[in-house]
Amino acid sequence: LSHYSDALAGYSRAIEIRERMHRNNRLLDENNLATVYTKRAVTYHSLSRYKDALVDCARAVEIGERLRSAGKLLDENDLAAAYMTRANAYCLLTCNEDALADYARAVEIRERLHWQGRLYDMNELLYCHLIKAGILAEMGDSVKEVAEYTKGITLCEELPADKLLSV
């Protein structure tokens, strides 16, 4: 547990420094700031501090979307990670509609990256489809549930067996 506390302290310090630089117009690149917010959110998530994770993910998404709109986002995988981390937190807080919206955005980004040959890990895309299917099952929407499972099965067929992680 202490390694999470150490990680939180480090990420918090990095955010504090970068936010101060941003306020003073000395931060040249906000991409790293968004990434650090996402990493701290993942740490909060690991500590079951889901509401704190939501706050950090909201900031990471805000920065990432602004950078994307301005054509300055260096890696959309990072933006997708922020959406996915926030979706996971929403899911655990049983905010199903919010979780579905963020998983859908993560899928949209990751599918585009996949077709561009820039997706780091197909398993993350598969994970989004399977979790979305589970939420839809809980909500009683069997048509959309089956559609998500079908997308997941299609991805499984594309992945070599040695690259497929168990989810």
Tab-separated table of N, CA, C and O in Angstrom, residues 43-144:
chain	number	residue	atom	x	y	z
A	43	THR	N	-3.986	5.400	-9.964
A	43	THR	CA	-3.538	5.109	-8.599
A	43	THR	C	-4.697	5.245	-7.617
A	43	THR	O	-4.894	4.384	-6.755
A	44	TYR	N	-5.478	6.321	-7.741
A	44	TYR	CA	-6.665	6.462	-6.898
A	44	TYR	C	-7.598	5.269	-7.079
A	44	TYR	O	-8.142	4.725	-6.113
A	45	HIS	N	-7.770	4.856	-8.325
A	45	HIS	CA	-8.635	3.711	-8.624
A	45	HIS	C	-8.130	2.468	-7.903
A	45	HIS	O	-8.913	1.709	-7.322
A	46	SER	N	-6.832	2.257	-7.932
A	46	SER	CA	-6.239	1.092	-7.269
A	46	SER	C	-6.467	1.119	-5.763
A	46	SER	O	-6.469	0.076	-5.114
A	47	LEU	N	-6.651	2.307	-5.214
A	47	LEU	CA	-6.911	2.469	-3.786
A	47	LEU	C	-8.416	2.541	-3.480
A	47	LEU	O	-8.805	2.890	-2.369
A	48	SER	N	-9.238	2.248	-4.479
A	48	SER	CA	-10.708	2.310	-4.364
A	48	SER	C	-11.209	3.717	-4.048
A	48	SER	O	-12.279	3.886	-3.477
A	49	ARG	N	-10.449	4.723	-4.446
A	49	ARG	CA	-10.854	6.119	-4.270
A	49	ARG	C	-11.423	6.608	-5.606
A	49	ARG	O	-10.839	7.420	-6.301
A	50	TYR	N	-12.580	6.061	-5.956
A	50	TYR	CA	-13.153	6.251	-7.283
A	50	TYR	C	-13.572	7.695	-7.563
A	50	TYR	O	-13.419	8.170	-8.680
A	51	LYS	N	-14.074	8.373	-6.558
A	51	LYS	CA	-14.479	9.771	-6.781
A	51	LYS	C	-13.267	10.653	-7.061
A	51	LYS	O	-13.335	11.553	-7.899
A	52	ASP	N	-12.154	10.393	-6.380
A	52	ASP	CA	-10.920	11.126	-6.679
A	52	ASP	C	-10.432	10.808	-8.089
A	52	ASP	O	-9.955	11.688	-8.805
A	53	ALA	N	-10.580	9.543	-8.487
A	53	ALA	CA	-10.191	9.146	-9.841
A	53	ALA	C	-11.032	9.887	-10.877
A	53	ALA	O	-10.509	10.341	-11.902
A	54	LEU	N	-12.328	10.049	-10.593
A	54	LEU	CA	-13.207	10.774	-11.521
A	54	LEU	C	-12.755	12.219	-11.705
A	54	LEU	O	-12.755	12.733	-12.826
A	55	VAL	N	-12.360	12.862	-10.623
A	55	VAL	CA	-11.920	14.257	-10.700
A	55	VAL	C	-10.685	14.378	-11.581
A	55	VAL	O	-10.612	15.243	-12.467
A	56	ASP	N	-9.707	13.500	-11.357
A	56	ASP	CA	-8.483	13.568	-12.155
A	56	ASP	C	-8.733	13.209	-13.616
A	56	ASP	O	-8.167	13.823	-14.521
A	57	CYS	N	-9.584	12.226	-13.850
A	57	CYS	CA	-9.898	11.862	-15.234
A	57	CYS	C	-10.619	12.996	-15.953
A	57	CYS	O	-10.360	13.236	-17.133
A	58	ALA	N	-11.498	13.677	-15.246
A	58	ALA	CA	-12.197	14.814	-15.861
A	58	ALA	C	-11.191	15.867	-16.314
A	58	ALA	O	-11.313	16.420	-17.413
A	59	ARG	N	-10.187	16.120	-15.503
A	59	ARG	CA	-9.154	17.103	-15.866
A	59	ARG	C	-8.331	16.585	-17.055
A	59	ARG	O	-8.035	17.339	-17.984
A	60	ALA	N	-7.966	15.316	-17.035
A	60	ALA	CA	-7.189	14.735	-18.140
A	60	ALA	C	-7.983	14.785	-19.440
A	60	ALA	O	-7.437	15.124	-20.502
A	61	VAL	N	-9.268	14.463	-19.381
A	61	VAL	CA	-10.126	14.505	-20.569
A	61	VAL	C	-10.262	15.940	-21.075
A	61	VAL	O	-10.169	16.193	-22.276
A	62	GLU	N	-10.470	16.869	-20.144
A	62	GLU	CA	-10.595	18.283	-20.527
A	62	GLU	C	-9.347	18.755	-21.281
A	62	GLU	O	-9.438	19.347	-22.359
A	63	ILE	N	-8.188	18.468	-20.724
A	63	ILE	CA	-6.926	18.878	-21.366
A	63	ILE	C	-6.757	18.151	-22.695
A	63	ILE	O	-6.432	18.751	-23.716
A	64	GLY	N	-6.973	16.836	-22.687
A	64	GLY	CA	-6.788	16.035	-23.894
A	64	GLY	C	-7.693	16.453	-25.033
A	64	GLY	O	-7.254	16.567	-26.181
A	65	GLU	N	-8.954	16.700	-24.724
A	65	GLU	CA	-9.888	17.121	-25.781
A	65	GLU	C	-9.531	18.509	-26.315
A	65	GLU	O	-9.639	18.759	-27.517
A	66	ARG	N	-9.097	19.395	-25.428
A	66	ARG	CA	-8.687	20.730	-25.881
A	66	ARG	C	-7.474	20.631	-26.802
A	66	ARG	O	-7.420	21.264	-27.864
A	67	LEU	N	-6.505	19.792	-26.413
A	67	LEU	CA	-5.308	19.607	-27.244
A	67	LEU	C	-5.665	18.952	-28.582
A	67	LEU	O	-5.139	19.323	-29.626
A	68	ARG	N	-6.577	17.968	-28.537
A	68	ARG	CA	-6.992	17.291	-29.768
A	68	ARG	C	-7.656	18.279	-30.716
A	68	ARG	O	-7.364	18.316	-31.904
A	69	SER	N	-8.535	19.111	-30.188
A	69	SER	CA	-9.225	20.114	-31.012
A	69	SER	C	-8.249	21.103	-31.638
A	69	SER	O	-8.479	21.588	-32.748
A	70	ALA	N	-7.174	21.382	-30.921
A	70	ALA	CA	-6.172	22.336	-31.415
A	70	ALA	C	-5.107	21.647	-32.281
A	70	ALA	O	-4.185	22.304	-32.768
A	71	GLY	N	-5.230	20.329	-32.461
A	71	GLY	CA	-4.245	19.593	-33.255
A	71	GLY	C	-2.909	19.424	-32.547
A	71	GLY	O	-1.884	19.196	-33.178
A	72	LYS	N	-2.912	19.496	-31.214
A	72	LYS	CA	-1.663	19.411	-30.451
A	72	LYS	C	-1.547	18.158	-29.590
A	72	LYS	O	-0.578	17.995	-28.870
A	73	LEU	N	-2.549	17.279	-29.655
A	73	LEU	CA	-2.511	16.058	-28.855
A	73	LEU	C	-1.501	15.097	-29.462
A	73	LEU	O	-1.608	14.728	-30.627
A	74	LEU	N	-0.503	14.711	-28.669
A	74	LEU	CA	0.571	13.866	-29.183
A	74	LEU	C	0.163	12.404	-29.323
A	74	LEU	O	0.590	11.727	-30.247
A	75	ASP	N	-0.654	11.899	-28.398
A	75	ASP	CA	-1.003	10.481	-28.445
A	75	ASP	C	-2.431	10.273	-27.967
A	75	ASP	O	-2.720	10.435	-26.783
A	76	GLU	N	-3.305	9.915	-28.884
A	76	GLU	CA	-4.703	9.690	-28.526
A	76	GLU	C	-4.882	8.466	-27.629
A	76	GLU	O	-5.916	8.330	-26.975
A	77	ASN	N	-3.895	7.584	-27.569
A	77	ASN	CA	-3.965	6.461	-26.634
A	77	ASN	C	-4.103	6.980	-25.206
A	77	ASN	O	-4.813	6.403	-24.391
A	78	ASP	N	-3.417	8.093	-24.893
A	78	ASP	CA	-3.509	8.677	-23.553
A	78	ASP	C	-4.911	9.207	-23.270
A	78	ASP	O	-5.431	9.039	-22.169
A	79	LEU	N	-5.519	9.844	-24.255
A	79	LEU	CA	-6.888	10.345	-24.086
A	79	LEU	C	-7.851	9.179	-23.896
A	79	LEU	O	-8.725	9.221	-23.023
A	80	ALA	N	-7.682	8.133	-24.667
A	80	ALA	CA	-8.537	6.945	-24.521
A	80	ALA	C	-8.356	6.332	-23.139
A	80	ALA	O	-9.330	5.872	-22.527
A	81	ALA	N	-7.127	6.331	-22.628
A	81	ALA	CA	-6.867	5.791	-21.285
A	81	ALA	C	-7.597	6.599	-20.219
A	81	ALA	O	-8.125	6.033	-19.252
A	82	ALA	N	-7.651	7.913	-20.394
A	82	ALA	CA	-8.377	8.755	-19.436
A	82	ALA	C	-9.868	8.426	-19.462
A	82	ALA	O	-10.505	8.281	-18.403
A	83	TYR	N	-10.428	8.295	-20.659
A	83	TYR	CA	-11.843	7.926	-20.764
A	83	TYR	C	-12.093	6.547	-20.151
A	83	TYR	O	-13.086	6.327	-19.450
A	84	MET	N	-11.208	5.607	-20.416
A	84	MET	CA	-11.395	4.248	-19.929
A	84	MET	C	-11.278	4.191	-18.406
A	84	MET	O	-12.075	3.512	-17.742
A	85	THR	N	-10.315	4.911	-17.851
A	85	THR	CA	-10.149	4.930	-16.395
A	85	THR	C	-11.376	5.557	-15.743
A	85	THR	O	-11.880	5.057	-14.730
A	86	ARG	N	-11.878	6.644	-16.329
A	86	ARG	CA	-13.072	7.274	-15.780
A	86	ARG	C	-14.274	6.338	-15.906
A	86	ARG	O	-15.082	6.212	-14.978
A	87	ALA	N	-14.385	5.644	-17.033
A	87	ALA	CA	-15.482	4.692	-17.219
A	87	ALA	C	-15.426	3.582	-16.168
A	87	ALA	O	-16.458	3.187	-15.615
A	88	ASN	N	-14.225	3.088	-15.890
A	88	ASN	CA	-14.073	2.048	-14.866
A	88	ASN	C	-14.548	2.545	-13.503
A	88	ASN	O	-15.222	1.819	-12.767
A	89	ALA	N	-14.179	3.782	-13.168
A	89	ALA	CA	-14.620	4.353	-11.882
A	89	ALA	C	-16.138	4.516	-11.859
A	89	ALA	O	-16.789	4.167	-10.873
A	90	TYR	N	-16.700	5.052	-12.943
A	90	TYR	CA	-18.158	5.183	-13.019
A	90	TYR	C	-18.829	3.826	-12.847
A	90	TYR	O	-19.840	3.700	-12.163
A	91	CYS	N	-18.275	2.824	-13.485
A	91	CYS	CA	-18.846	1.476	-13.424
A	91	CYS	C	-18.879	0.985	-11.972
A	91	CYS	O	-19.898	0.468	-11.508
A	92	LEU	N	-17.792	1.182	-11.259
A	92	LEU	CA	-17.725	0.725	-9.872
A	92	LEU	C	-18.595	1.552	-8.933
A	92	LEU	O	-18.958	1.092	-7.853
A	93	LEU	N	-18.940	2.753	-9.355
A	93	LEU	CA	-19.859	3.594	-8.586
A	93	LEU	C	-21.303	3.411	-9.070
A	93	LEU	O	-22.189	4.150	-8.656
A	94	THR	N	-21.508	2.421	-9.930
A	94	THR	CA	-22.796	2.089	-10.561
A	94	THR	C	-23.460	3.276	-11.251
A	94	THR	O	-24.676	3.439	-11.219
A	95	CYS	N	-22.649	4.087	-11.886
A	95	CYS	CA	-23.145	5.174	-12.746
A	95	CYS	C	-23.086	4.649	-14.176
A	95	CYS	O	-22.208	5.029	-14.966
A	96	ASN	N	-23.981	3.720	-14.492
A	96	ASN	CA	-23.901	2.959	-15.744
A	96	ASN	C	-23.977	3.818	-17.001
A	96	ASN	O	-23.243	3.565	-17.958
A	97	GLU	N	-24.841	4.801	-17.025
A	97	GLU	CA	-24.970	5.646	-18.223
A	97	GLU	C	-23.675	6.404	-18.487
A	97	GLU	O	-23.213	6.490	-19.632
A	98	ASP	N	-23.092	6.962	-17.423
A	98	ASP	CA	-21.821	7.680	-17.572
A	98	ASP	C	-20.703	6.729	-18.003
A	98	ASP	O	-19.870	7.072	-18.843
A	99	ALA	N	-20.703	5.539	-17.413
A	99	ALA	CA	-19.690	4.542	-17.780
A	99	ALA	C	-19.813	4.176	-19.258
A	99	ALA	O	-18.806	4.136	-19.980
A	100	LEU	N	-21.044	3.920	-19.707
A	100	LEU	CA	-21.252	3.572	-21.111
A	100	LEU	C	-20.783	4.679	-22.051
A	100	LEU	O	-20.157	4.410	-23.079
A	101	ALA	N	-21.075	5.926	-21.691
A	101	ALA	CA	-20.659	7.053	-22.534
A	101	ALA	C	-19.138	7.124	-22.643
A	101	ALA	O	-18.593	7.330	-23.733
A	102	ASP	N	-18.450	6.937	-21.522
A	102	ASP	CA	-16.984	7.008	-21.562
A	102	ASP	C	-16.368	5.792	-22.243
A	102	ASP	O	-15.381	5.915	-22.973
A	103	TYR	N	-16.934	4.601	-22.026
A	103	TYR	CA	-16.439	3.427	-22.754
A	103	TYR	C	-16.645	3.625	-24.252
A	103	TYR	O	-15.771	3.282	-25.053
A	104	ALA	N	-17.790	4.187	-24.621
A	104	ALA	CA	-18.058	4.432	-26.048
A	104	ALA	C	-17.024	5.388	-26.636
A	104	ALA	O	-16.532	5.172	-27.752
A	105	ARG	N	-16.668	6.418	-25.900
A	105	ARG	CA	-15.658	7.380	-26.386
A	105	ARG	C	-14.292	6.701	-26.474
A	105	ARG	O	-13.561	6.908	-27.448
A	106	ALA	N	-13.956	5.883	-25.484
A	106	ALA	CA	-12.683	5.152	-25.517
A	106	ALA	C	-12.649	4.208	-26.716
A	106	ALA	O	-11.627	4.111	-27.413
A	107	VAL	N	-13.754	3.519	-26.974
A	107	VAL	CA	-13.840	2.614	-28.123
A	107	VAL	C	-13.673	3.392	-29.420
A	107	VAL	O	-12.925	2.978	-30.314
A	108	GLU	N	-14.366	4.511	-29.527
A	108	GLU	CA	-14.275	5.339	-30.739
A	108	GLU	C	-12.824	5.725	-31.034
A	108	GLU	O	-12.349	5.584	-32.161
A	109	ILE	N	-12.132	6.174	-30.014
A	109	ILE	CA	-10.731	6.585	-30.188
A	109	ILE	C	-9.870	5.380	-30.523
A	109	ILE	O	-9.072	5.407	-31.462
A	110	ARG	N	-10.025	4.301	-29.754
A	110	ARG	CA	-9.176	3.119	-29.960
A	110	ARG	C	-9.440	2.444	-31.309
A	110	ARG	O	-8.514	1.946	-31.939
A	111	GLU	N	-10.690	2.439	-31.767
A	111	GLU	CA	-10.963	1.863	-33.092
A	111	GLU	C	-10.306	2.687	-34.187
A	111	GLU	O	-9.750	2.130	-35.134
A	112	ARG	N	-10.367	4.000	-34.063
A	112	ARG	CA	-9.701	4.855	-35.053
A	112	ARG	C	-8.193	4.596	-35.049
A	112	ARG	O	-7.563	4.460	-36.103
A	113	LEU	N	-7.609	4.484	-33.857
A	113	LEU	CA	-6.175	4.200	-33.757
A	113	LEU	C	-5.843	2.834	-34.340
A	113	LEU	O	-4.810	2.657	-34.992
A	114	HIS	N	-6.738	1.869	-34.114
A	114	HIS	CA	-6.538	0.518	-34.656
A	114	HIS	C	-6.470	0.560	-36.184
A	114	HIS	O	-5.567	-0.011	-36.792
A	115	TRP	N	-7.401	1.255	-36.797
A	115	TRP	CA	-7.419	1.315	-38.257
A	115	TRP	C	-6.265	2.132	-38.801
A	115	TRP	O	-5.852	1.951	-39.942
A	116	GLN	N	-5.709	3.013	-37.981
A	116	GLN	CA	-4.535	3.787	-38.395
A	116	GLN	C	-3.233	3.040	-38.076
A	116	GLN	O	-2.152	3.517	-38.385
A	117	GLY	N	-3.351	1.879	-37.431
A	117	GLY	CA	-2.168	1.102	-37.062
A	117	GLY	C	-1.405	1.703	-35.892
A	117	GLY	O	-0.215	1.437	-35.720
A	118	ARG	N	-2.086	2.492	-35.048
A	118	ARG	CA	-1.408	3.163	-33.941
A	118	ARG	C	-1.935	2.749	-32.568
A	118	ARG	O	-1.628	3.379	-31.567
A	119	LEU	N	-2.724	1.685	-32.500
A	119	LEU	CA	-3.247	1.228	-31.222
A	119	LEU	C	-2.197	0.375	-30.533
A	119	LEU	O	-1.689	-0.585	-31.108
A	120	TYR	N	-1.855	0.740	-29.305
A	120	TYR	CA	-0.820	0.018	-28.565
A	120	TYR	C	-1.248	-1.386	-28.171
A	120	TYR	O	-0.476	-2.321	-28.215
A	121	ASP	N	-2.495	-1.538	-27.753
A	121	ASP	CA	-2.920	-2.817	-27.201
A	121	ASP	C	-4.375	-3.094	-27.563
A	121	ASP	O	-5.281	-2.440	-27.059
A	122	MET	N	-4.584	-4.061	-28.427
A	122	MET	CA	-5.940	-4.434	-28.852
A	122	MET	C	-6.770	-4.957	-27.680
A	122	MET	O	-7.982	-4.864	-27.682
A	123	ASN	N	-6.106	-5.501	-26.664
A	123	ASN	CA	-6.833	-6.029	-25.524
A	123	ASN	C	-7.629	-4.939	-24.812
A	123	ASN	O	-8.682	-5.208	-24.250
A	124	GLU	N	-7.136	-3.716	-24.829
A	124	GLU	CA	-7.871	-2.626	-24.189
A	124	GLU	C	-9.176	-2.339	-24.932
A	124	GLU	O	-10.190	-2.050	-24.310
A	125	LEU	N	-9.130	-2.439	-26.235
A	125	LEU	CA	-10.346	-2.266	-27.030
A	125	LEU	C	-11.317	-3.413	-26.746
A	125	LEU	O	-12.515	-3.196	-26.548
A	126	LEU	N	-10.795	-4.619	-26.704
A	126	LEU	CA	-11.610	-5.792	-26.373
A	126	LEU	C	-12.246	-5.628	-24.998
A	126	LEU	O	-13.448	-5.856	-24.822
A	127	TYR	N	-11.465	-5.194	-24.026
A	127	TYR	CA	-11.952	-4.987	-22.660
A	127	TYR	C	-13.139	-4.016	-22.654
A	127	TYR	O	-14.147	-4.271	-21.997
A	128	CYS	N	-13.019	-2.919	-23.380
A	128	CYS	CA	-14.107	-1.932	-23.434
A	128	CYS	C	-15.396	-2.564	-23.948
A	128	CYS	O	-16.471	-2.344	-23.382
A	129	HIS	N	-15.295	-3.336	-25.018
A	129	HIS	CA	-16.494	-3.972	-25.578
A	129	HIS	C	-17.117	-4.953	-24.573
A	129	HIS	O	-18.342	-4.986	-24.411
A	130	LEU	N	-16.290	-5.735	-23.900
A	130	LEU	CA	-16.819	-6.729	-22.966
A	130	LEU	C	-17.446	-6.076	-21.736
A	130	LEU	O	-18.507	-6.512	-21.273
A	131	ILE	N	-16.835	-5.024	-21.225
A	131	ILE	CA	-17.406	-4.337	-20.063
A	131	ILE	C	-18.706	-3.639	-20.462
A	131	ILE	O	-19.693	-3.675	-19.720
A	132	LYS	N	-18.710	-3.005	-21.649
A	132	LYS	CA	-19.949	-2.392	-22.129
A	132	LYS	C	-21.059	-3.434	-22.228
A	132	LYS	O	-22.197	-3.177	-21.821
A	133	ALA	N	-20.735	-4.613	-22.728
A	133	ALA	CA	-21.733	-5.681	-22.846
A	133	ALA	C	-22.279	-6.062	-21.476
A	133	ALA	O	-23.492	-6.250	-21.310
A	134	GLY	N	-21.398	-6.148	-20.495
A	134	GLY	CA	-21.836	-6.485	-19.140
A	134	GLY	C	-22.768	-5.443	-18.548
A	134	GLY	O	-23.776	-5.776	-17.903
A	135	ILE	N	-22.445	-4.171	-18.758
A	135	ILE	CA	-23.305	-3.089	-18.259
A	135	ILE	C	-24.659	-3.137	-18.949
A	135	ILE	O	-25.714	-3.013	-18.310
A	136	LEU	N	-24.639	-3.337	-20.259
A	136	LEU	CA	-25.891	-3.410	-21.008
A	136	LEU	C	-26.739	-4.600	-20.556
A	136	LEU	O	-27.964	-4.506	-20.495
A	137	ALA	N	-26.084	-5.697	-20.193
A	137	ALA	CA	-26.819	-6.857	-19.670
A	137	ALA	C	-27.506	-6.498	-18.357
A	137	ALA	O	-28.677	-6.833	-18.151
A	138	GLU	N	-26.771	-5.806	-17.480
A	138	GLU	CA	-27.357	-5.370	-16.201
A	138	GLU	C	-28.543	-4.436	-16.426
A	138	GLU	O	-29.499	-4.435	-15.655
A	139	MET	N	-28.467	-3.641	-17.488
A	139	MET	CA	-29.531	-2.687	-17.785
A	139	MET	C	-30.688	-3.338	-18.559
A	139	MET	O	-31.686	-2.687	-18.832
A	140	GLY	N	-30.513	-4.604	-18.956
A	140	GLY	CA	-31.577	-5.324	-19.642
A	140	GLY	C	-31.676	-5.040	-21.132
A	140	GLY	O	-32.681	-5.346	-21.750
A	141	ASP	N	-30.620	-4.486	-21.719
A	141	ASP	CA	-30.633	-4.174	-23.156
A	141	ASP	C	-29.892	-5.279	-23.910
A	141	ASP	O	-28.730	-5.145	-24.282
A	142	SER	N	-30.596	-6.394	-24.132
A	142	SER	CA	-29.953	-7.573	-24.707
A	142	SER	C	-29.504	-7.364	-26.153
A	142	SER	O	-28.519	-7.963	-26.587
A	143	VAL	N	-30.183	-6.529	-26.914
A	143	VAL	CA	-29.802	-6.297	-28.309
A	143	VAL	C	-28.425	-5.633	-28.367
A	143	VAL	O	-27.521	-6.085	-29.082
A	144	LYS	N	-28.254	-4.550	-27.586
A	144	LYS	CA	-26.955	-3.867	-27.572
A	144	LYS	C	-25.891	-4.728	-26.906
A	144	LYS	O	-24.722	-4.688	-27.287
